[in-house]
Tab-separated table of C-alpha atoms in Angstrom:
chain	number	residue	atom	x	y	z
Z	16	GLY	CA	0.000	0.000	0.000
Z	17	GLU	CA	0.924	3.579	-0.329
Z	18	SER	CA	1.495	6.132	2.341
Z	19	VAL	CA	-1.938	7.633	1.976
Z	20	GLY	CA	-1.963	9.922	4.975
Z	21	LEU	CA	-1.498	13.140	3.019
Z	22	HIS	CA	-4.460	15.306	2.110
Z	23	LEU	CA	-6.977	12.882	3.583
Z	24	PRO	CA	-9.797	13.676	5.992
Z	25	THR	CA	-8.376	12.817	9.372
Z	26	LEU	CA	-10.098	11.605	12.498
Z	27	SER	CA	-8.069	11.904	15.675
Z	28	VAL	CA	-9.425	9.782	18.494
Z	29	GLN	CA	-8.293	9.085	22.020
Z	30	GLU	CA	-7.353	5.508	22.764
Z	31	GLY	CA	-10.333	3.723	24.256
Z	32	ASP	CA	-12.921	6.020	22.688
Z	33	ASN	CA	-15.260	4.977	19.903
Z	34	SER	CA	-14.581	6.010	16.300
Z	35	ILE	CA	-17.090	6.656	13.549
Z	36	ILE	CA	-16.006	6.863	9.933
Z	37	ASN	CA	-18.490	7.945	7.302
Z	38	CYS	CA	-18.763	7.242	3.616
Z	39	ALA	CA	-21.149	8.439	0.932
Z	40	TYR	CA	-21.506	6.018	-1.953
Z	41	SER	CA	-22.504	6.917	-5.454
Z	42	ASN	CA	-24.569	4.166	-7.038
Z	43	SER	CA	-28.091	3.491	-5.798
Z	44	ALA	CA	-27.913	0.088	-7.516
Z	45	SER	CA	-24.970	-1.054	-5.395
Z	46	ASP	CA	-25.877	-4.127	-3.406
Z	47	TYR	CA	-22.707	-4.985	-1.540
Z	48	PHE	CA	-20.396	-2.848	0.554
Z	49	ILE	CA	-17.054	-3.431	2.197
Z	50	TRP	CA	-14.861	-1.548	4.607
Z	51	TYR	CA	-11.104	-1.930	4.204
Z	52	LYS	CA	-8.281	-0.858	6.462
Z	53	GLN	CA	-4.943	0.089	4.935
Z	54	GLU	CA	-1.816	0.537	6.995
Z	55	SER	CA	1.232	2.266	5.595
Z	56	GLY	CA	3.151	0.013	3.228
Z	57	LYS	CA	0.452	-2.653	3.125
Z	58	GLY	CA	-2.446	-3.598	0.912
Z	59	PRO	CA	-6.058	-3.010	1.977
Z	60	GLN	CA	-7.270	-5.459	4.612
Z	61	PHE	CA	-10.896	-6.608	4.780
Z	62	ILE	CA	-12.713	-5.470	7.925
Z	63	ILE	CA	-16.408	-6.083	7.444
Z	64	ASP	CA	-19.006	-6.264	4.689
Z	65	ILE	CA	-22.744	-5.758	4.401
Z	66	ARG	CA	-25.337	-6.550	1.757
Z	67	SER	CA	-28.042	-4.135	0.750
Z	68	ASN	CA	-30.801	-6.221	2.336
Z	69	MET	CA	-29.365	-5.355	5.750
Z	70	ASP	CA	-28.936	-2.042	7.532
Z	71	LYS	CA	-26.568	-3.134	10.282
Z	72	ARG	CA	-23.915	-5.747	10.780
Z	73	GLN	CA	-21.597	-6.299	13.703
Z	74	GLY	CA	-18.175	-7.830	13.919
Z	75	GLN	CA	-15.527	-7.885	16.558
Z	76	ARG	CA	-15.346	-4.276	17.843
Z	77	VAL	CA	-16.721	-3.014	14.526
Z	78	THR	CA	-20.223	-2.223	13.320
Z	79	VAL	CA	-21.252	-1.188	9.827
Z	80	LEU	CA	-24.426	0.789	9.262
Z	81	LEU	CA	-26.060	1.179	5.875
Z	82	ASN	CA	-28.608	3.846	5.024
Z	83	LYS	CA	-29.758	3.251	1.469
Z	84	THR	CA	-32.136	6.193	1.504
Z	85	VAL	CA	-29.287	8.673	1.625
Z	86	LYS	CA	-26.609	6.344	0.226
Z	87	HIS	CA	-24.555	6.481	3.369
Z	88	LEU	CA	-22.309	3.936	5.016
Z	89	SER	CA	-20.561	4.198	8.356
Z	90	LEU	CA	-18.022	2.174	10.279
Z	91	GLN	CA	-17.996	2.277	14.036
Z	92	ILE	CA	-14.954	1.048	15.916
Z	93	ALA	CA	-15.454	0.425	19.617
Z	94	ALA	CA	-12.696	1.039	22.151
Z	95	THR	CA	-10.235	2.285	19.533
Z	96	GLN	CA	-6.714	0.948	19.924
Z	97	PRO	CA	-3.359	2.223	18.610
Z	98	GLY	CA	-3.372	-0.637	16.106
Z	99	ASP	CA	-6.493	0.865	14.543
Z	100	SER	CA	-4.456	3.789	13.206
Z	101	ALA	CA	-4.709	3.480	9.431
Z	102	VAL	CA	-6.546	4.733	6.374
Z	103	TYR	CA	-10.047	3.342	5.994
Z	104	PHE	CA	-11.799	2.929	2.650
Z	105	CYS	CA	-15.371	2.026	1.890
Z	106	ALA	CA	-16.096	0.203	-1.358
Z	107	GLU	CA	-19.322	-0.545	-3.222
Z	108	SER	CA	-20.171	-3.254	-5.707
Z	109	TYR	CA	-23.088	-3.588	-8.094
Z	110	GLY	CA	-23.319	-7.141	-9.255
Z	111	ASN	CA	-20.275	-7.556	-11.433
Z	112	ASN	CA	-17.634	-8.158	-8.767
Z	113	ARG	CA	-16.185	-4.744	-9.534
Z	114	LEU	CA	-15.429	-2.767	-6.394
Z	115	ALA	CA	-15.490	1.018	-6.542
Z	116	PHE	CA	-13.515	2.546	-3.705
Z	117	GLY	CA	-14.380	5.797	-2.009
Z	118	LYS	CA	-11.958	8.349	-0.674
Z	119	GLY	CA	-9.950	7.241	2.305
Z	120	ASN	CA	-10.256	8.500	5.837
Z	121	GLN	CA	-7.181	8.636	8.037
Z	122	VAL	CA	-7.679	7.549	11.639
Z	123	VAL	CA	-5.051	8.595	14.160
Z	124	VAL	CA	-5.288	7.069	17.606
Z	125	ILE	CA	-3.808	9.153	20.390
Z	126	PRO	CA	-2.386	7.016	23.194
I	20	GLU	CA	-2.777	-19.917	4.873
I	21	ALA	CA	-0.551	-17.728	2.712
I	22	GLY	CA	-2.055	-14.520	1.458
I	23	VAL	CA	-1.699	-12.896	-1.938
I	24	VAL	CA	1.978	-12.672	-2.853
I	25	GLN	CA	3.397	-9.916	-5.024
I	26	SER	CA	6.858	-9.141	-6.268
I	27	PRO	CA	8.828	-7.030	-6.422
I	28	ARG	CA	7.752	-4.824	-3.515
I	29	TYR	CA	9.512	-1.782	-4.932
I	30	LYS	CA	10.686	-0.856	-8.407
I	31	ILE	CA	12.406	2.257	-9.683
I	32	ILE	CA	12.818	2.668	-13.422
I	33	GLU	CA	13.474	5.418	-15.919
I	34	LYS	CA	10.698	6.513	-18.214
I	35	LYS	CA	10.344	4.598	-21.457
I	36	GLN	CA	11.666	1.440	-19.825
I	37	PRO	CA	9.529	-1.706	-19.448
I	38	VAL	CA	8.474	-3.121	-16.098
I	39	ALA	CA	6.617	-6.226	-14.953
I	40	PHE	CA	4.834	-7.158	-11.763
I	41	TRP	CA	4.028	-10.662	-10.586
I	42	CYS	CA	1.159	-11.922	-8.447
I	43	ASN	CA	0.360	-15.280	-6.879
I	44	PRO	CA	-3.226	-15.336	-5.556
I	45	ILE	CA	-4.585	-17.261	-2.589
I	46	SER	CA	-4.825	-20.958	-3.378
I	47	GLY	CA	-8.233	-21.846	-4.740
I	48	HIS	CA	-9.188	-18.286	-5.678
I	49	ASN	CA	-10.318	-18.281	-9.295
I	50	THR	CA	-10.771	-14.539	-9.591
I	51	LEU	CA	-7.756	-12.262	-9.764
I	52	TYR	CA	-7.670	-8.471	-9.934
I	53	TRP	CA	-5.034	-5.872	-10.702
I	54	TYR	CA	-5.530	-2.408	-9.239
I	55	ARG	CA	-3.585	0.831	-9.369
I	56	GLN	CA	-3.512	3.082	-6.320
I	57	ASN	CA	-2.321	6.659	-6.565
I	58	LEU	CA	-1.197	8.576	-3.530
I	59	GLY	CA	-4.124	9.527	-1.328
I	60	GLN	CA	-6.660	7.649	-3.445
I	61	GLY	CA	-8.487	4.358	-3.277
I	62	PRO	CA	-7.490	1.484	-5.573
I	63	GLU	CA	-8.805	1.606	-9.148
I	64	LEU	CA	-9.434	-1.588	-11.081
I	65	LEU	CA	-7.256	-2.243	-14.121
I	66	ILE	CA	-8.276	-5.788	-15.024
I	67	ARG	CA	-10.160	-8.787	-13.604
I	68	TYR	CA	-9.595	-12.428	-14.489
I	69	GLU	CA	-11.928	-15.360	-14.022
I	70	ASN	CA	-9.501	-18.268	-14.235
I	71	GLU	CA	-7.375	-17.469	-17.292
I	72	GLU	CA	-9.965	-15.262	-18.995
I	73	ALA	CA	-9.845	-11.476	-18.726
I	74	VAL	CA	-13.517	-10.652	-18.141
I	75	ASP	CA	-13.164	-6.958	-17.315
I	76	ASP	CA	-10.294	-5.007	-18.857
I	77	SER	CA	-12.187	-1.883	-19.807
I	78	GLN	CA	-10.012	0.303	-17.590
I	79	LEU	CA	-6.674	-1.096	-18.695
I	80	PRO	CA	-4.700	1.367	-20.865
I	81	LYS	CA	-4.056	-1.127	-23.608
I	82	ASP	CA	-1.591	0.993	-25.532
I	83	ARG	CA	1.081	0.370	-22.909
I	84	PHE	CA	-0.352	-2.046	-20.346
I	85	SER	CA	-0.773	-5.783	-20.770
I	86	ALA	CA	-1.558	-8.646	-18.450
I	87	GLU	CA	-1.670	-12.390	-18.581
I	88	ARG	CA	-2.770	-15.299	-16.455
I	89	LEU	CA	-1.834	-18.234	-18.616
I	90	LYS	CA	-2.625	-21.156	-16.320
I	91	GLY	CA	-5.328	-19.499	-14.290
I	92	VAL	CA	-3.124	-19.080	-11.230
I	93	ASP	CA	-0.205	-16.622	-11.297
I	94	SER	CA	-0.507	-13.376	-13.181
I	95	THR	CA	1.851	-10.797	-14.631
I	96	LEU	CA	1.108	-7.140	-15.325
I	97	LYS	CA	3.426	-5.336	-17.716
I	98	ILE	CA	3.937	-1.712	-18.662
I	99	GLN	CA	5.886	-0.888	-21.799
I	100	PRO	CA	7.015	1.819	-22.072
I	101	ALA	CA	6.544	3.336	-18.632
I	102	GLU	CA	5.636	7.011	-18.269
I	103	LEU	CA	6.111	9.356	-15.339
I	104	GLY	CA	2.389	9.227	-14.593
I	105	ASP	CA	2.547	5.475	-14.054
I	106	SER	CA	4.189	6.001	-10.683
I	107	ALA	CA	1.785	4.395	-8.227
I	108	VAL	CA	1.239	1.288	-6.147
I	109	TYR	CA	0.051	-1.718	-8.140
I	110	LEU	CA	-2.099	-4.047	-6.088
I	111	CYS	CA	-3.162	-7.583	-6.827
I	112	ALA	CA	-6.235	-9.099	-5.189
I	113	SER	CA	-8.051	-12.415	-5.394
I	114	SER	CA	-11.419	-13.850	-4.441
I	115	PHE	CA	-13.449	-17.031	-4.774
I	116	GLN	CA	-15.332	-17.207	-8.020
I	117	GLN	CA	-18.506	-15.144	-7.763
I	118	GLY	CA	-17.384	-14.094	-4.292
I	119	ARG	CA	-17.302	-10.499	-3.313
I	120	GLU	CA	-14.689	-10.386	-0.562
I	121	GLN	CA	-11.372	-9.520	-2.173
I	122	TYR	CA	-8.058	-10.183	-0.479
I	123	PHE	CA	-5.227	-7.847	-1.374
I	124	GLY	CA	-1.510	-8.370	-1.632
I	125	PRO	CA	1.025	-5.855	-0.254
I	126	GLY	CA	1.442	-4.158	-3.621
I	127	THR	CA	4.383	-3.067	-5.736
I	128	ARG	CA	5.392	0.537	-5.427
I	129	LEU	CA	6.548	1.773	-8.824
I	130	THR	CA	8.541	4.963	-9.230
I	131	VAL	CA	9.200	6.199	-12.757
I	132	THR	CA	11.927	8.832	-13.026
């Protein structure tokens, strides 16, 4: 992965607090959404996904919320840890296995 | 289980020179993707393979870029000749056929001088 920290929206969060990262997607026909985490020098790492027939899905310390009415996706990270510092991307897919990535959001965890 | 393997990790070349990137997907993954990621941006798809067939190459600049996946496993992406604007990270990903969850390799960072 690239060092993608420059010129990105940045969320600074205290260790132990909850983080919320937002994403607006573009295609109302998209039926599958993924959140990826990308650390410096690494490729994107799958965090959690959600299909359009759901509006909420929970994983370990993470929750994804989907609002199809306003084409909005969010990722909530509970009890944020220093290892959560990274760039987070949302991606949408509309039936052809092609993922379209949104703009990244940098999360900086303050110890 | 080994993840997606890419090599080299870094490559510096002069413009007009050729360059090639190699990818070995996760065992059993029939679908392979090549992406390009510019600084500060999300990955953008270049080409997708289902086994050895390129099923989506609409975003591959075919005048200078080529790719192959001869035996439906490993893949090579080539640029010839490279231009300054090709400097980026080239990511390979794989997934189960018809699956949606894509697993990414570490990428190759290309610098064209």
